[in-house]
Coordinates of C-alpha atoms in Angstrom, one line a residue:
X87 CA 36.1 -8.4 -58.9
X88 CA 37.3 -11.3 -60.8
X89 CA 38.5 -14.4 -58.6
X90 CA 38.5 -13.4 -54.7
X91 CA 39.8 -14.4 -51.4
X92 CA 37.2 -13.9 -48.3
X93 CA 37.8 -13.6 -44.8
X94 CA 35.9 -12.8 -41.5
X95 CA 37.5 -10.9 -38.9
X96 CA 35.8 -11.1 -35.1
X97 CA 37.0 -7.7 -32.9
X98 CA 37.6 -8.7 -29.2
X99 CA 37.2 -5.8 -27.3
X100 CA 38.7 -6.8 -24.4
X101 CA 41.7 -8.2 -25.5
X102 CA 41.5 -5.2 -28.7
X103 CA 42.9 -7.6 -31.2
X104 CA 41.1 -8.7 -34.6
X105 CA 40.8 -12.7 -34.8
X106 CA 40.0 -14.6 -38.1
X107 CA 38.3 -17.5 -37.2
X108 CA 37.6 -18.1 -41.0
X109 CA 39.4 -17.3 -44.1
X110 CA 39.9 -18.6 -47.7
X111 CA 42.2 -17.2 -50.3
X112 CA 43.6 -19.4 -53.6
X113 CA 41.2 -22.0 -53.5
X114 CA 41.7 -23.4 -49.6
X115 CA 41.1 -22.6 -46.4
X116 CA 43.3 -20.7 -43.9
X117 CA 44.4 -20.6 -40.4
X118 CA 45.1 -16.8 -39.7
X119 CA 46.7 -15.5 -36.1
X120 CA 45.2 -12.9 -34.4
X121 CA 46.3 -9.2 -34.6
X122 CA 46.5 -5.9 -32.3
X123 CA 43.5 -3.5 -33.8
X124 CA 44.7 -0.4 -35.5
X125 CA 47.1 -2.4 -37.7
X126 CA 45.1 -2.9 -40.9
X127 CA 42.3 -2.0 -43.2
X128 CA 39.7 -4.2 -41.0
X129 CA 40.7 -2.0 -38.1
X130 CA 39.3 0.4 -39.8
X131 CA 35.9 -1.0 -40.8
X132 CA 35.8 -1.6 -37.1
X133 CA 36.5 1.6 -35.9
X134 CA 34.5 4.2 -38.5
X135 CA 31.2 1.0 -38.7
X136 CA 31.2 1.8 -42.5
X137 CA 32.0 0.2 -45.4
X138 CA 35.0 0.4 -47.4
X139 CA 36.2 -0.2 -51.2
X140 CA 39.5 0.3 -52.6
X141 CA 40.1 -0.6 -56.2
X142 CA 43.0 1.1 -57.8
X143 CA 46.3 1.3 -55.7
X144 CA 45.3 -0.4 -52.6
X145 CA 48.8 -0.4 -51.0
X146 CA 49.4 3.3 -51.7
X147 CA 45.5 4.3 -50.8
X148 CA 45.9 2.2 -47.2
X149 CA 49.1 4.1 -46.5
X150 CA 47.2 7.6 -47.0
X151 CA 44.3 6.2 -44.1
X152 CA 47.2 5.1 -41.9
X153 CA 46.9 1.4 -41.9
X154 CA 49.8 -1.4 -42.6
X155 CA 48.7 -3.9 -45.7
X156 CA 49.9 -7.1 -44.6
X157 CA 51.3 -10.3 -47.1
X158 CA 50.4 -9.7 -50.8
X159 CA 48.4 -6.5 -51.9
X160 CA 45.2 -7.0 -53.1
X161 CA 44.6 -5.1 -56.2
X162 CA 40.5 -4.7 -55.1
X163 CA 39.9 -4.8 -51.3
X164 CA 36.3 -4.8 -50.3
X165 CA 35.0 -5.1 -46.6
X166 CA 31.8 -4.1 -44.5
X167 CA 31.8 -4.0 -41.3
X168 CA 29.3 -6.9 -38.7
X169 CA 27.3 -4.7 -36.7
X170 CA 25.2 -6.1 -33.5
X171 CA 22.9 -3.3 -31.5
X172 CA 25.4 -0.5 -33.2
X173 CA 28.2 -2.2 -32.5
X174 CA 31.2 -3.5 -34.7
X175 CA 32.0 -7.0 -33.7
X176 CA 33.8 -7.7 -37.2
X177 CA 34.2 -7.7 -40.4
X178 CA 33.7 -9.4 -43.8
X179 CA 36.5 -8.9 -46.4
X180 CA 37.0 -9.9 -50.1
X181 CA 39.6 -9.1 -52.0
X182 CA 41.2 -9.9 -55.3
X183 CA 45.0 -10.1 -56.8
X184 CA 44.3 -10.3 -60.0
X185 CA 41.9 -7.1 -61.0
X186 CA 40.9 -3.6 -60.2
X187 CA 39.0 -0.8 -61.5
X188 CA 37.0 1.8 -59.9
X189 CA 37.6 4.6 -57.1
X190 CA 38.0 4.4 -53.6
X191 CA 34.2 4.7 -51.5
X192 CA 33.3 5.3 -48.4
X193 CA 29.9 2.9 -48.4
X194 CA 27.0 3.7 -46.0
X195 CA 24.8 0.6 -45.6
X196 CA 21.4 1.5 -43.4

């Protein structure tokens, strides 16, 4: 990955929706609004607690698992789920718009 953009994603379970109490893409920080869970590739880091790297047709690729890609497409989307006790309470995300390479992994972290 070349030049990235990084977020964190917090799930609220009780409300089910994703907040983003921190991301930076193009060189500034960002204000994000929340979202419903289930509508995006951070959904699923939450849901499966595993790791996940697409680098060659991200749009295309998040269709086949389900999910919506929302704004630009990424052309390298990596993110890893925040586990407390077990639990996913988030996620950590970095992608890039400029490069990709690679396949798409499944990444199990012990």
């Amino acid at each position: 990955m070349g030049e990235v953009d990084f977020l964190i994603a917090l799930y609220n379970e009780e409300q089910n929706t994703i907040e983003v109490p921190y991301a930076y893409e193009t060189g500034r920080s960002l204000s994000m609004p929340s979202y419903p869970r289930g509508q995006g590739l951070t959904s699923i880091l939450i849901k499966s607690k595993q790791s996940l790297m697409l680098v060659e047709n991200v749009e295309r690729r998040a269709m086949e698992l389900g999910v919506k890609v929302f704004g630009k497409t990424a052309k390298s989307w990596l993110g890893a789920p925040l586990l407390v006790g077990g639990e996913a309470i988030g996620a950590i995300v970095v992608q890039d718009f400029e490069q990709s390479s690679g396949s798409t992994r499944m990444i199990s972290v012990s």
